[in-house]
Tab-separated table of C-alpha atoms in Angstrom:
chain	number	residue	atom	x	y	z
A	300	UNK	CA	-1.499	6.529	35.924
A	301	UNK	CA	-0.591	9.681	33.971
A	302	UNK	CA	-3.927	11.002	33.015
A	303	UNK	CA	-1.575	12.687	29.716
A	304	UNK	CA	-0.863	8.856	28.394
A	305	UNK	CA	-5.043	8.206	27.735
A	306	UNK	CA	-5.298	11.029	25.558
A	307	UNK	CA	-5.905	10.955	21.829
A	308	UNK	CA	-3.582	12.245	19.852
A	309	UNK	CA	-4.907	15.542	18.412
A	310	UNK	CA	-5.002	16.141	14.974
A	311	UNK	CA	-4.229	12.711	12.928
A	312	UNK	CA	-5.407	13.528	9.625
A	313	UNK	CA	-1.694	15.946	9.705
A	314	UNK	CA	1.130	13.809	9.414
A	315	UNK	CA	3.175	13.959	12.361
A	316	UNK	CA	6.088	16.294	13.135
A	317	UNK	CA	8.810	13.544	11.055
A	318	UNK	CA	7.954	14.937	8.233
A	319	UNK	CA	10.217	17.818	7.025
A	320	UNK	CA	8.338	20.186	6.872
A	321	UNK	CA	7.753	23.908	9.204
A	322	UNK	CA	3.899	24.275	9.447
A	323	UNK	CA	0.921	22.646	8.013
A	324	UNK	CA	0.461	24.980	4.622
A	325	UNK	CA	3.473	23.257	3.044
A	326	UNK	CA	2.435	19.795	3.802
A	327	UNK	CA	1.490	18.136	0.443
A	328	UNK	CA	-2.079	16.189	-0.009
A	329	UNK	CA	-2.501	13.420	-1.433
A	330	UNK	CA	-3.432	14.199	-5.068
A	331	UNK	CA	-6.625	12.773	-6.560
A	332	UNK	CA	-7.181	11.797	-10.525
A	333	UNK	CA	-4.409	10.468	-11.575
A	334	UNK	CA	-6.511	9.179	-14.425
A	335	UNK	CA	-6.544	5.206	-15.472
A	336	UNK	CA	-4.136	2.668	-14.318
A	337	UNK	CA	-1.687	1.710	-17.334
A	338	UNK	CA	-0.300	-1.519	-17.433
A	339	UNK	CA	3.557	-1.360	-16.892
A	340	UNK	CA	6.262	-4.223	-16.745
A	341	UNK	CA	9.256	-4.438	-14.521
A	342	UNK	CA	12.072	-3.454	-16.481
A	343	UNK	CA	14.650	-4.169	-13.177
A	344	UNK	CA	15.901	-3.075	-10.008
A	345	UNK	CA	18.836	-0.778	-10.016
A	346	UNK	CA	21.781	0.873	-8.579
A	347	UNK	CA	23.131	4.088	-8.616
A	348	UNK	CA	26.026	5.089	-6.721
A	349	UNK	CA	27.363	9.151	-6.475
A	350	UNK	CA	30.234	9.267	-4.088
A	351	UNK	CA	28.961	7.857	-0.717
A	352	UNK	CA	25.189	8.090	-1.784
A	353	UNK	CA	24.086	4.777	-3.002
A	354	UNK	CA	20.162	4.941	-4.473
A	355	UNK	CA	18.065	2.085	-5.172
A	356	UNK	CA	14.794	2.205	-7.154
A	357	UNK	CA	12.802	-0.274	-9.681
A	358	UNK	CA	12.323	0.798	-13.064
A	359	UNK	CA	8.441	0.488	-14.267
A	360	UNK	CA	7.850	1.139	-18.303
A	361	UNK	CA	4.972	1.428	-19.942
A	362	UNK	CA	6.625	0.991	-23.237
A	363	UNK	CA	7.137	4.943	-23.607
A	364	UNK	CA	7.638	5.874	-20.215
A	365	UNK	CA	9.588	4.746	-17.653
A	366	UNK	CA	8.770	5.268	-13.246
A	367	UNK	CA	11.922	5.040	-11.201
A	368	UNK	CA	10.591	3.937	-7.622
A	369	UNK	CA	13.236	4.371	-4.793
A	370	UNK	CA	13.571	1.400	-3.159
A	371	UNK	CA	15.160	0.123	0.249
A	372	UNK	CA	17.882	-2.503	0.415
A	373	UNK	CA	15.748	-5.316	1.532
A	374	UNK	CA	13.482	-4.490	-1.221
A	375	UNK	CA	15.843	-3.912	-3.867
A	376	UNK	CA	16.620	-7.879	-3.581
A	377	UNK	CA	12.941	-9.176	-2.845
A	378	UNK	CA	12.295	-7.961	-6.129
A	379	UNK	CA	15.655	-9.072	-7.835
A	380	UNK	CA	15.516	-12.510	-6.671
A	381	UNK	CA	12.476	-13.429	-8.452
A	382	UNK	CA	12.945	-11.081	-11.489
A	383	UNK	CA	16.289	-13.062	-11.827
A	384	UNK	CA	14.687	-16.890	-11.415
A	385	UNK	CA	16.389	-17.031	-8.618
A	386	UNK	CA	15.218	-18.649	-5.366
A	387	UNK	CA	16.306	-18.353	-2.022
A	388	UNK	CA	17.099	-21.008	0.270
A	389	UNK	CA	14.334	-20.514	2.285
A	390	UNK	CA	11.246	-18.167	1.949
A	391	UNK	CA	11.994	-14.783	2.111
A	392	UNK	CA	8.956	-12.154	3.455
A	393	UNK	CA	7.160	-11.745	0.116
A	394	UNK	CA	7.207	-15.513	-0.626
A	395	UNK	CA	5.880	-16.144	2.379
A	396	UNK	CA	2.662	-14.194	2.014
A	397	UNK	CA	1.880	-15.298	-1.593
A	398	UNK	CA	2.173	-19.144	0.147
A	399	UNK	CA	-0.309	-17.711	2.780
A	400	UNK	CA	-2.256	-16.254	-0.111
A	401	UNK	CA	-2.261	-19.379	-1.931
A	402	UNK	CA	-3.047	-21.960	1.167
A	403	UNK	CA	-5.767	-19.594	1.728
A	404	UNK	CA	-7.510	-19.433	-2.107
A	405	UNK	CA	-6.500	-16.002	-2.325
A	406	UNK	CA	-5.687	-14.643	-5.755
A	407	UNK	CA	-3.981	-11.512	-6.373
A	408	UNK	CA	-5.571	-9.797	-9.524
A	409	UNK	CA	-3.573	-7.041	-9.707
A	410	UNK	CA	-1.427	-3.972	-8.536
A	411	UNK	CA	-1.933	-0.059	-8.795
A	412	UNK	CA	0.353	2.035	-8.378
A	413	UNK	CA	-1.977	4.835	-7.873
A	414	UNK	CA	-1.058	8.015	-5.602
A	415	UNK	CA	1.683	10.546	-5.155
A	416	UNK	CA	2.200	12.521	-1.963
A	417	UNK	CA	4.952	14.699	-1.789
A	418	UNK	CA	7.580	12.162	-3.520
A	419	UNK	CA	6.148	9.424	-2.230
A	420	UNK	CA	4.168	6.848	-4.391
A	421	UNK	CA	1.154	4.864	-2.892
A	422	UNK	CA	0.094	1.512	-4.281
A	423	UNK	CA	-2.574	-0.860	-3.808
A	424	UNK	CA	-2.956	-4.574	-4.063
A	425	UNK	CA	-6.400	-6.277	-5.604
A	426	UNK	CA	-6.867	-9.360	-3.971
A	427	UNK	CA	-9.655	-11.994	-4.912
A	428	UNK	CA	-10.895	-13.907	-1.945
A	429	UNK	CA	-13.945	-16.342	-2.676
A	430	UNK	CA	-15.358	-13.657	-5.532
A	431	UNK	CA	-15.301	-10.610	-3.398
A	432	UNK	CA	-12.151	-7.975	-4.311
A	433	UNK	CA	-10.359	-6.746	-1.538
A	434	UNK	CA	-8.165	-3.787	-1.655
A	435	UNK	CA	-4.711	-3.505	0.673
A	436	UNK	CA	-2.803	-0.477	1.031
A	437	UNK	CA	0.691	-0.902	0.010
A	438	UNK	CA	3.993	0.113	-0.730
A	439	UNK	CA	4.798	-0.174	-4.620
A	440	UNK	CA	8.007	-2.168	-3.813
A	441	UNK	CA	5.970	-4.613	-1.386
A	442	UNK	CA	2.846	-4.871	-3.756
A	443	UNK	CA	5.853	-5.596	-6.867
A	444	UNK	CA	7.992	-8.271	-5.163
A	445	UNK	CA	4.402	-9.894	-4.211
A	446	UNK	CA	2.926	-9.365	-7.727
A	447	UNK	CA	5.700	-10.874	-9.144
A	448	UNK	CA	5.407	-14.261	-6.991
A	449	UNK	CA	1.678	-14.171	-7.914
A	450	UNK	CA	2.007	-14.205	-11.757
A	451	UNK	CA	0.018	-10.464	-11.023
A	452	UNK	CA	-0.172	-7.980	-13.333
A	453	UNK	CA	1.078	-4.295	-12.211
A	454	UNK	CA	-0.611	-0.774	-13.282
A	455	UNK	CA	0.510	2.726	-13.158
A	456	UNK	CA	-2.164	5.541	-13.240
A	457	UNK	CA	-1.360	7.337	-16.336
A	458	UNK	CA	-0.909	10.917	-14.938
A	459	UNK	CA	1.933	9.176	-12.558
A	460	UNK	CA	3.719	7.846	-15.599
A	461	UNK	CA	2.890	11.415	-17.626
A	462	UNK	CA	4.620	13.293	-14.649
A	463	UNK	CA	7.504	10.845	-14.847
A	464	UNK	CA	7.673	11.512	-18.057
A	465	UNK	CA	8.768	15.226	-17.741
């Protein structure tokens, strides 16, 4: 067996080479303080189409300010359907997980959209199992599409919404 293969990778607290960028100094952190999460509504999904570039992103609004989060495909309609009423014939990822969620007496309190790296937004998802809050890493348009087949609220940290606003 290749002795190279049992090796741990060196370095894992660098993202890996995928990222665009030429050498660690330009590599941004994740940021810290964002202040206190801000609860938002879902104002809708959304296209945007410039020549052959089609974006996707959900619109968060505090009231004042408004987050655009770019979305995939998939995601754009896990969070349409159930914005819209809509349901699918059968269970699509998201409402599978809040039926696992449910079976299992697992609430979910909330979602935080809490961190920026780079342009890339980090959310998390409070769940309440049995009294004890758990707290799942996420990606906002995962944590959304569930939060909205949970009856959840969702929360922005108010410097994310304050940078979105400029």
């Amino acid at each position: 067996m290749d002795e190279e293969r049992n090796e741990e990778p060196e370095n894992m607290e660098i993202p890996p080479s995928f990222f665009p960028y030429d050498n660690e100094d330009q590599i941004p952190g994740p940021h810290e303080g964002f202040g206190e999460p801000v609860a938002v509504r879902i104002e809708g999904v959304y296209v945007s189409q410039t020549g052959p570039d089609v974006q996707r992103f959900v619109l968060l609004t505090d009231g004042d300010r408004r987050l655009p989060i770019v979305i995939g495909e998939a995601e754009t309609y896990a969070i349409a359907v159930p914005l819209d009423k809509k349901k699918h014939l059968r269970p699509l990822t998201h409402d599978l997980l809040a039926s696992i969620l449910a079976k299992l007496d697992v609430q979910v309190n909330r979602v935080v959209v809490d961190d920026l790296w780079g342009s890339t937004y980090y959310a998390k998802i409070f769940l309440d199992a049995d009294g004890e809050e758990l707290e799942i890493d996420s990606r906002p348009s995962d944590a959304i599409a569930l939060a909205i087949r949970c009856d959840a609220p969702v929360f922005v940290a108010e410097g994310i919404l304050d940078q979105a606003a400029q």
